[in-house]
PDB file of C-alpha atoms in Angstrom:
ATOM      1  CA  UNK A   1       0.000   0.000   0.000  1.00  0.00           C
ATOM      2  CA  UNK A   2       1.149   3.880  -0.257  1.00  0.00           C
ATOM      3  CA  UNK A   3       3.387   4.967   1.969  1.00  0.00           C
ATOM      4  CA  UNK A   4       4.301   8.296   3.340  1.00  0.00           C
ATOM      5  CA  UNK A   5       7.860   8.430   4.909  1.00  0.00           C
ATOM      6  CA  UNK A   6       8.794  11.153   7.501  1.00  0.00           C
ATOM      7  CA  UNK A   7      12.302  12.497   8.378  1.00  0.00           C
ATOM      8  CA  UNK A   8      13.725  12.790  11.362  1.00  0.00           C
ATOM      9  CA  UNK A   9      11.701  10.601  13.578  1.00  0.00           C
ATOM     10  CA  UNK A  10      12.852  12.945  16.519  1.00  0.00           C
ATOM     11  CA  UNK A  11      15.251  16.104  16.781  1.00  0.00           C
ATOM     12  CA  UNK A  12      16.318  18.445  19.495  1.00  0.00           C
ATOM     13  CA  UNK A  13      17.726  21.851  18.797  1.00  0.00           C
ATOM     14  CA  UNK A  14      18.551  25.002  20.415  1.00  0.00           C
ATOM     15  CA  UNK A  15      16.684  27.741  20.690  1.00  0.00           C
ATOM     16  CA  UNK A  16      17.269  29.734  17.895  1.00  0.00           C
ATOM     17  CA  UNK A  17      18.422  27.458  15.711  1.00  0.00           C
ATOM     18  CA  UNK A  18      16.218  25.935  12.432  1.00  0.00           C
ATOM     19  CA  UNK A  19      14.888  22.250  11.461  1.00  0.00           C
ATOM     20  CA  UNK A  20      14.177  20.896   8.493  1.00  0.00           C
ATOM     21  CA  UNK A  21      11.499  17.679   8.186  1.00  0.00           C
ATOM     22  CA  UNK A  22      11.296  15.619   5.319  1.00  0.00           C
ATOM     23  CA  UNK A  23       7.723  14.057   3.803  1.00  0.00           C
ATOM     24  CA  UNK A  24       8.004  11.979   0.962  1.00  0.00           C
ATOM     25  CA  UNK A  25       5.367   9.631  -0.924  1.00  0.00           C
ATOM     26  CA  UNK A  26       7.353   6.666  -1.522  1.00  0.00           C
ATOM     27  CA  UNK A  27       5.225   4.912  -4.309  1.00  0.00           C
ATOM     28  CA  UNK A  28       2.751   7.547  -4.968  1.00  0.00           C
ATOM     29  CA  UNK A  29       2.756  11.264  -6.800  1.00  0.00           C
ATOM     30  CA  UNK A  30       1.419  13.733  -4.377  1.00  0.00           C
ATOM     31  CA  UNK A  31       0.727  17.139  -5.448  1.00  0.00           C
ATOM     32  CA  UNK A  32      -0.860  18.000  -2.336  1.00  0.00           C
ATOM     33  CA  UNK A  33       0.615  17.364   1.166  1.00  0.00           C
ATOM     34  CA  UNK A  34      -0.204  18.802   4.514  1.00  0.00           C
ATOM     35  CA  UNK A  35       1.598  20.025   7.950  1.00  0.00           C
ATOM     36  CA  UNK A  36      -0.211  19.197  10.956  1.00  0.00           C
ATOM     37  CA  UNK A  37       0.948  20.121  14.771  1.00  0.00           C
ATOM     38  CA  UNK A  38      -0.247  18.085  17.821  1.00  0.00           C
ATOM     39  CA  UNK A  39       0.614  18.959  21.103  1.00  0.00           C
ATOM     40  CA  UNK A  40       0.186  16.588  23.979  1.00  0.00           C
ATOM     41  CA  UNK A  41      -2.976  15.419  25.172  1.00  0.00           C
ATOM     42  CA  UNK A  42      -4.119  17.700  21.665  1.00  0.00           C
ATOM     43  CA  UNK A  43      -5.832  16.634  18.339  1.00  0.00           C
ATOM     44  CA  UNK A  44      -4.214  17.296  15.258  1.00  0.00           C
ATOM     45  CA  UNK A  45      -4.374  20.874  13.962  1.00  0.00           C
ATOM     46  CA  UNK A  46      -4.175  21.376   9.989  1.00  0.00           C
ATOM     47  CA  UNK A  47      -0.833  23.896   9.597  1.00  0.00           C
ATOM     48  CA  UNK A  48      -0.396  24.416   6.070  1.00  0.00           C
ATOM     49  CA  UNK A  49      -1.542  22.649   2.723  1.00  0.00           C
ATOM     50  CA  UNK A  50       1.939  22.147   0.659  1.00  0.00           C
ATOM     51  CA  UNK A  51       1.059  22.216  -3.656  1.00  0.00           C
ATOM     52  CA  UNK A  52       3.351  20.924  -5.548  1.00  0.00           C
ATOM     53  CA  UNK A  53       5.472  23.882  -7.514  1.00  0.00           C
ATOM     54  CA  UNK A  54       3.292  26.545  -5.890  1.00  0.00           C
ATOM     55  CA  UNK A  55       3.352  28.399  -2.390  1.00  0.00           C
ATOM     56  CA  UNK A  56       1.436  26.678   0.451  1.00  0.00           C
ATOM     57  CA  UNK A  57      -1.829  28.052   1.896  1.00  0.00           C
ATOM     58  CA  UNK A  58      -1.057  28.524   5.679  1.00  0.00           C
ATOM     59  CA  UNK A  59      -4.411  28.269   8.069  1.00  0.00           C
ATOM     60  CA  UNK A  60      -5.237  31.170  10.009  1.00  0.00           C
ATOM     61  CA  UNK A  61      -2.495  32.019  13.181  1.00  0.00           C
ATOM     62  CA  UNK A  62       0.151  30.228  11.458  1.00  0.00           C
ATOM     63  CA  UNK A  63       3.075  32.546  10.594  1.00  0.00           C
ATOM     64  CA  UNK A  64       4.558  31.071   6.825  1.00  0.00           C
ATOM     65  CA  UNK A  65       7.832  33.160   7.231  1.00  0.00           C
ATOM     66  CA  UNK A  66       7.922  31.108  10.898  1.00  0.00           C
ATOM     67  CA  UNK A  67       6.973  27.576   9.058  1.00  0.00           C
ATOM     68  CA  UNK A  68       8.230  27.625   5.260  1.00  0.00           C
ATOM     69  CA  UNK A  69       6.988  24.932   3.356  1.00  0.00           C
ATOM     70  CA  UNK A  70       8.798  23.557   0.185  1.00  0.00           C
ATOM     71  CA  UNK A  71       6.670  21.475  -2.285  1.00  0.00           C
ATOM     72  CA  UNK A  72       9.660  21.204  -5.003  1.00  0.00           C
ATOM     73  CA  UNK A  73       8.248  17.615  -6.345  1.00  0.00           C
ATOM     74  CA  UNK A  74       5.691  15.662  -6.720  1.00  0.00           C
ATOM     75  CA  UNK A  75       6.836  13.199  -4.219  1.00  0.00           C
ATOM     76  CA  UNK A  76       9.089  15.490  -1.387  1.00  0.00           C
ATOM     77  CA  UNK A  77       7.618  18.607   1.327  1.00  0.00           C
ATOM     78  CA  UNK A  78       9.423  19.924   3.763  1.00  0.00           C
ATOM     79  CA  UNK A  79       8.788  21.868   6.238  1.00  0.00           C
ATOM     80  CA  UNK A  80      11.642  23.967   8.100  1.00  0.00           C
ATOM     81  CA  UNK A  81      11.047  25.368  11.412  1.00  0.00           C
ATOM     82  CA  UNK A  82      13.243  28.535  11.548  1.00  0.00           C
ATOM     83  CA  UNK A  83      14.390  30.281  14.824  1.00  0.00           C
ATOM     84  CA  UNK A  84      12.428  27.788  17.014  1.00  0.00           C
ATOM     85  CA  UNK A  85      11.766  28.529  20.555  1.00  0.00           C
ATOM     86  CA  UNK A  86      10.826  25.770  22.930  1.00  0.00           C
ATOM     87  CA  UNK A  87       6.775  26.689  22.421  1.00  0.00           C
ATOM     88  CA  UNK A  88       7.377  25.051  19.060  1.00  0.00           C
ATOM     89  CA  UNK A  89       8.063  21.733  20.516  1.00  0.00           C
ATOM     90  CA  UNK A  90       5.199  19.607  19.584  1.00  0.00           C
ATOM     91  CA  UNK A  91       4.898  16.778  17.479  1.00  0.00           C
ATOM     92  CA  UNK A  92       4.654  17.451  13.313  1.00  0.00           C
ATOM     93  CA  UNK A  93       2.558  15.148  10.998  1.00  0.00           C
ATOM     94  CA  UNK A  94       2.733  15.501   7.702  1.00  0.00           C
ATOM     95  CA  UNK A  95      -0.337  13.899   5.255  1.00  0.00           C
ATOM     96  CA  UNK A  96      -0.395  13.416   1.250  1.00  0.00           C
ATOM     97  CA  UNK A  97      -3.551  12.454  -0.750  1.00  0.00           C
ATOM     98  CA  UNK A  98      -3.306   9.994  -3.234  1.00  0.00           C
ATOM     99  CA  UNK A  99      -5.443  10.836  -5.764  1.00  0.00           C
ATOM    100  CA  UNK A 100      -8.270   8.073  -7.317  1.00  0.00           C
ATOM    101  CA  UNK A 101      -9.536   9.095 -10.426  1.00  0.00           C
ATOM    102  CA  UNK A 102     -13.133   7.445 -10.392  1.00  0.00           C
ATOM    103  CA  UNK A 103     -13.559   7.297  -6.762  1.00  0.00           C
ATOM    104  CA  UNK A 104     -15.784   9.151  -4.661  1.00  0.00           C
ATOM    105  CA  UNK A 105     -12.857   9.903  -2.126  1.00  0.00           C
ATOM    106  CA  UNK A 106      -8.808   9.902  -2.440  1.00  0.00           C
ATOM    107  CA  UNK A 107      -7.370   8.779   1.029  1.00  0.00           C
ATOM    108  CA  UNK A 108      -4.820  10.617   3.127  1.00  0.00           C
ATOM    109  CA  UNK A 109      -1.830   8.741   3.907  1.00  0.00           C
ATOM    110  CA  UNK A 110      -0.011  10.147   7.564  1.00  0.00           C
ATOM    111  CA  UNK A 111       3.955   9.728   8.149  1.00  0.00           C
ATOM    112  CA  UNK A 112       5.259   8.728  11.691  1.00  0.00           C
ATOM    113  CA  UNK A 113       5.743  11.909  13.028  1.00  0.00           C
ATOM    114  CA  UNK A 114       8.422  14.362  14.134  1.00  0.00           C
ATOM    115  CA  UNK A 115       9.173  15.153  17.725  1.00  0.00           C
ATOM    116  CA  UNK A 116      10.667  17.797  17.587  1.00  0.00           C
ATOM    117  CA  UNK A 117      11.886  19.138  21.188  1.00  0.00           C
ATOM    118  CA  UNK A 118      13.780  22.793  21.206  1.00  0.00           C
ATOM    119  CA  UNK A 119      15.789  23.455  24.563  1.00  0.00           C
TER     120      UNK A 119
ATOM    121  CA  UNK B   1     -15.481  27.620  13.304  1.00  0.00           C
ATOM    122  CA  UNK B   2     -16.320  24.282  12.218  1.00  0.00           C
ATOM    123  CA  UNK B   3     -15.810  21.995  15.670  1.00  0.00           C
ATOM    124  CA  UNK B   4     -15.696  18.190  16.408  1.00  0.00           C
ATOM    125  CA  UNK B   5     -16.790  17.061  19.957  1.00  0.00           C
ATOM    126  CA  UNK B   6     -15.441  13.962  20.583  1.00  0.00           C
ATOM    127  CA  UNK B   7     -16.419  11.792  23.730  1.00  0.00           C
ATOM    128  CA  UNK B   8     -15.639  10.185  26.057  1.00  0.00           C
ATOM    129  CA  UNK B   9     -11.961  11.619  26.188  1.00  0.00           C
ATOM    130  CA  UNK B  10     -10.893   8.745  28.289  1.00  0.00           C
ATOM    131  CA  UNK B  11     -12.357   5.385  28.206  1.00  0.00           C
ATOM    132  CA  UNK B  12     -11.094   2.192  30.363  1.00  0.00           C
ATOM    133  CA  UNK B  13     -12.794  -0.872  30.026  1.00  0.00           C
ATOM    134  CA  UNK B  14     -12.125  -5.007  30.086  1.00  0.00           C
ATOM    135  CA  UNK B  15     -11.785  -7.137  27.747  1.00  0.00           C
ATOM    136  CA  UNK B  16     -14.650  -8.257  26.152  1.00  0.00           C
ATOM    137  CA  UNK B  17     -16.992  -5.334  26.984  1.00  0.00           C
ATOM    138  CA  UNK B  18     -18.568  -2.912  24.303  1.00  0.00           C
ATOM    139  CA  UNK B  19     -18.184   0.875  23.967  1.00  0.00           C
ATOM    140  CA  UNK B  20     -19.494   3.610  22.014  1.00  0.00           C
ATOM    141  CA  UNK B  21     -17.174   6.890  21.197  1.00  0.00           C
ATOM    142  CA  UNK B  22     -19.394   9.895  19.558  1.00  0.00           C
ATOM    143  CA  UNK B  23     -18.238  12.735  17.083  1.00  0.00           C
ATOM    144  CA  UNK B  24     -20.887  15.567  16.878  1.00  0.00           C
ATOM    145  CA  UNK B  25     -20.755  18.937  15.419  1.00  0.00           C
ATOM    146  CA  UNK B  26     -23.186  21.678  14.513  1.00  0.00           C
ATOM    147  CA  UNK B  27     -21.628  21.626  10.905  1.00  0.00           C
ATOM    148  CA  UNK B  28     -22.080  19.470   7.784  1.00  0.00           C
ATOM    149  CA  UNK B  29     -19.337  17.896   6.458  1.00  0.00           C
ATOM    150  CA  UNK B  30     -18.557  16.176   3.356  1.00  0.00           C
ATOM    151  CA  UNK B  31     -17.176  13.321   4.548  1.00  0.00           C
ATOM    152  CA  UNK B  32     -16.041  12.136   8.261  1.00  0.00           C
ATOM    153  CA  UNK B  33     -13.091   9.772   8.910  1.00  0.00           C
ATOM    154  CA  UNK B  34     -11.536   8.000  11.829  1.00  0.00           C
ATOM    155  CA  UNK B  35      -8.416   7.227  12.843  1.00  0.00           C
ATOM    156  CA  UNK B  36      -6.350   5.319  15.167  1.00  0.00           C
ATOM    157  CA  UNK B  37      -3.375   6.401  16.445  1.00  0.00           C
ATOM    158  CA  UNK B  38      -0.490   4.972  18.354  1.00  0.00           C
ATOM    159  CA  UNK B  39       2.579   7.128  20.323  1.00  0.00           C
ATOM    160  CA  UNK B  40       4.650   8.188  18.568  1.00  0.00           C
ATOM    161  CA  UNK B  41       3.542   7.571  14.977  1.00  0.00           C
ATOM    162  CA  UNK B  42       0.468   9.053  12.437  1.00  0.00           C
ATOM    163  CA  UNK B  43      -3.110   8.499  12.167  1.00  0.00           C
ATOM    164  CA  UNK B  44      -3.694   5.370  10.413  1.00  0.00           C
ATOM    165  CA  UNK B  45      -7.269   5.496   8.255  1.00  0.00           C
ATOM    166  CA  UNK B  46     -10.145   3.022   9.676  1.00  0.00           C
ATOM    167  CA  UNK B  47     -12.413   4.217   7.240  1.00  0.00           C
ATOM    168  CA  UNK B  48     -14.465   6.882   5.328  1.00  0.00           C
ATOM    169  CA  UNK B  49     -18.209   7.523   5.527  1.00  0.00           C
ATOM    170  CA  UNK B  50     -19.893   9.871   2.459  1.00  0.00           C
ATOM    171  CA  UNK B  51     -23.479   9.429   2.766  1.00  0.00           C
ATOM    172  CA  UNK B  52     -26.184  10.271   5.472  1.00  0.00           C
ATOM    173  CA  UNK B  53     -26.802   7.488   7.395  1.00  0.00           C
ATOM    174  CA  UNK B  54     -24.340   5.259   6.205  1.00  0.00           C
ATOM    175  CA  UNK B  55     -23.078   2.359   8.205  1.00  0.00           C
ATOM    176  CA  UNK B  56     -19.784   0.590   7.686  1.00  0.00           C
ATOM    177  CA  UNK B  57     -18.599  -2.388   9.549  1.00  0.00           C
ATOM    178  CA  UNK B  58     -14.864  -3.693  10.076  1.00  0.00           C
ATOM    179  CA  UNK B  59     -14.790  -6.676  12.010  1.00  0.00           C
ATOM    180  CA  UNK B  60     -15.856  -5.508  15.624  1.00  0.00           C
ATOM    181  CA  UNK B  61     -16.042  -2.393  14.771  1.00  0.00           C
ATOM    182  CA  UNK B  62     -19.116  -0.136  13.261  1.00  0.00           C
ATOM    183  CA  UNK B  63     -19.165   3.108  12.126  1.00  0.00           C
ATOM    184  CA  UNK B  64     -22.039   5.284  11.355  1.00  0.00           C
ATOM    185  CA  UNK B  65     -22.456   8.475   9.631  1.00  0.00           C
ATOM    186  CA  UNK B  66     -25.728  10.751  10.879  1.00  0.00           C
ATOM    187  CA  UNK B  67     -28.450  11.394   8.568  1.00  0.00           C
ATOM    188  CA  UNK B  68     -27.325  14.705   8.367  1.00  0.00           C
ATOM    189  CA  UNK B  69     -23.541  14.412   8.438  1.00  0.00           C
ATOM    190  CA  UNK B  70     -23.193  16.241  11.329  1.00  0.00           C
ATOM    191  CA  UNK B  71     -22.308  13.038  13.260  1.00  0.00           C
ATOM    192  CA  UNK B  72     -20.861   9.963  13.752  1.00  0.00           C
ATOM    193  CA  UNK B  73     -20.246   6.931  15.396  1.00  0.00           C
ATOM    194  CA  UNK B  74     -17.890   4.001  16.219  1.00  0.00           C
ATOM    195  CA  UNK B  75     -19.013   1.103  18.205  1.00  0.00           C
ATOM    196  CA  UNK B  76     -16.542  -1.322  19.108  1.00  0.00           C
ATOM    197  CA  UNK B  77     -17.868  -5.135  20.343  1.00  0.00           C
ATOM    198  CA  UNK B  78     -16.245  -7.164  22.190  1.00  0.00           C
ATOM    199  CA  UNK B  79     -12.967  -5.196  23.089  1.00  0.00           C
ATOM    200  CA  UNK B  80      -9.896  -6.242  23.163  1.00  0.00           C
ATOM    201  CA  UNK B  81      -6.331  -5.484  24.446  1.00  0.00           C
ATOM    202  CA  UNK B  82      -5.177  -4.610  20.331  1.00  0.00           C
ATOM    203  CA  UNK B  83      -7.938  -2.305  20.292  1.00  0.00           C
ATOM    204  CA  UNK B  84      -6.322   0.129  22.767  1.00  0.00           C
ATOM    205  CA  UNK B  85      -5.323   2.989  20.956  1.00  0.00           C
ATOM    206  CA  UNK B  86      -6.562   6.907  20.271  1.00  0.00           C
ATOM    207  CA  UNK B  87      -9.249   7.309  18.284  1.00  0.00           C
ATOM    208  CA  UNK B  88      -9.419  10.465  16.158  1.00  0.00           C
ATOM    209  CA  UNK B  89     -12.343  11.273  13.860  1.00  0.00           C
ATOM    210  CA  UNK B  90     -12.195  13.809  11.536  1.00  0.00           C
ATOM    211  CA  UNK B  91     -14.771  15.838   9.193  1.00  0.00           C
ATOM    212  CA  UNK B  92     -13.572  16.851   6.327  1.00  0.00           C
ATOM    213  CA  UNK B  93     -14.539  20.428   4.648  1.00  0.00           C
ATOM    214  CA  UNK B  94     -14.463  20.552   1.445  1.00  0.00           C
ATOM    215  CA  UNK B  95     -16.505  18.744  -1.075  1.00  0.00           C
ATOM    216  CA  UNK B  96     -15.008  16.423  -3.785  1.00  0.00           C
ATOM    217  CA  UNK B  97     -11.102  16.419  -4.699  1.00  0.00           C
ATOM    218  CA  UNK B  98      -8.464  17.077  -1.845  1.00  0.00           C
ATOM    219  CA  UNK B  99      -9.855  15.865   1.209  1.00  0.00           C
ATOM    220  CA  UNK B 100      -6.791  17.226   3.881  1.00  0.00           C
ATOM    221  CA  UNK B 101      -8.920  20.100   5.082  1.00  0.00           C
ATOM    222  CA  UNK B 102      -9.392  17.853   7.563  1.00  0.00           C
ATOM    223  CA  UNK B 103     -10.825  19.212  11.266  1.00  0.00           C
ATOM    224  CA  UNK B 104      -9.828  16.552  13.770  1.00  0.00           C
ATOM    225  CA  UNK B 105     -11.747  15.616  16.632  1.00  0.00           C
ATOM    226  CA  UNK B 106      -9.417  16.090  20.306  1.00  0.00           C
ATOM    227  CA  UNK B 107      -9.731  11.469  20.300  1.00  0.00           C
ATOM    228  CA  UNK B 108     -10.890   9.127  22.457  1.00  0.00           C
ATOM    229  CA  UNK B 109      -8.029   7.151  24.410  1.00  0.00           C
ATOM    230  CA  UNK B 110      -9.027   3.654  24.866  1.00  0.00           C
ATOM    231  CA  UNK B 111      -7.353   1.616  27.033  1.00  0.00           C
ATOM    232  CA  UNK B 112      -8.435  -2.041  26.744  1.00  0.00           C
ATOM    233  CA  UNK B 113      -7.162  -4.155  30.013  1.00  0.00           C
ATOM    234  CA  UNK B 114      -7.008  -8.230  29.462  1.00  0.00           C
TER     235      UNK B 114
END
């Protein structure tokens, strides 16, 4: 079945300092991915829908010079978390659709995870 | 602000017993999905339901979508200890193509004790 890969697993940094997290489809073309946070004990909140060879769409209280997203394939997003502060640890999800042509729905496909933990 | 109540939050129960976990809202959606997740890793899908009223089974578990899709359901018979997990629905917002507008419920944690 599809398969979304993400990269790092888990990362620490220091305050001030930026991280980059890989998403990659590994046997599907995604032209759409998407950045979700979850904090503990949280649900998932929707950060930013990543299109392929365009800029993302960032939801509303999400700053995109904060979280820049990088769609440069159809198969790779990234999303680099620049001068992080320790109120951006959380765990990062990252989703890509694969797209059905004839069905009623194309299903999302979630990665692992990042933890990402900034001291 | 489209919302998704989930409850119970927390949910303990032995093996072998039944249990219901809701997901309401005052909004339509187009679809609703849920999800189980483990620590540490991604929402895995369960399943979809599209239509008002819809019912889905897999194995012990049954999902139904409200007649107006502002709700659903997963019922889960006969628990056990593999089912324990967090349970995340989510409604999705916009109709046809990309469905990753997703608004996620906050998920039910089931623990499942032999």
């Amino acid at each position: 079945g599809a398969v979304v890969s993400q990269h790092p697993s888990r990362v620490i940094c220091k305050s001030g300092t930026s991280v980059k997290i890989e998403c990659r489809s590994l046997d599907f073309q995604a032209t759409t991915m998407f950045w979700y946070r979850q904090f503990p004990k949280q649900s998932l909140m929707l950060m930013a829908t990543s299109n392929e060879g365009s800029k993302a769409t960032y939801e509303q209280g999400v700053e995109k010079d904060k979280f820049l997203i990088n769609h440069a394939s159809l198969t790779l997003s990234t999303l680099t978390v620049t001068s992080a502060h320790p109120e951006d640890s959380s765990f990062y999800i990252c989703s890509a659709q694969r797209i059905r042509p004839g069905h009623d729905n194309s299903p999302l496909h979630f990665g692992n995870g990042t933890r990402l933990t900034v001291t | 602000t489209q919302l998704l109540e989930q409850s119970p939050q927390f949910l303990s129960i032995q093996e072998g017993e039944n249990l219901t976990v809701y997901c309401n809202s005052s909004s339509v959606f187009s679809s609703l999905q849920w999800y189980r997740q483990e620590p540490g890793e991604g929402p895995v899908l369960l399943v979809t339901v599209v239509t008002g009223g819809e019912v889905k089974k897999l194995k012990r578990l049954t999902f139904q979508f409200g007649d107006a899709r502002k709700d659903s359901s997963l019922h889960i018979t006969a628990a056990q200890p593999g089912d324990t997990g967090l349970y995340l629905c989510a409604g999705a917002r916009n109709y046809g193509g990309s469905q990753g507008n997703l608004i996620f419920g906050k998920g039910t944690k089931l623990s499942v004790k032999p």
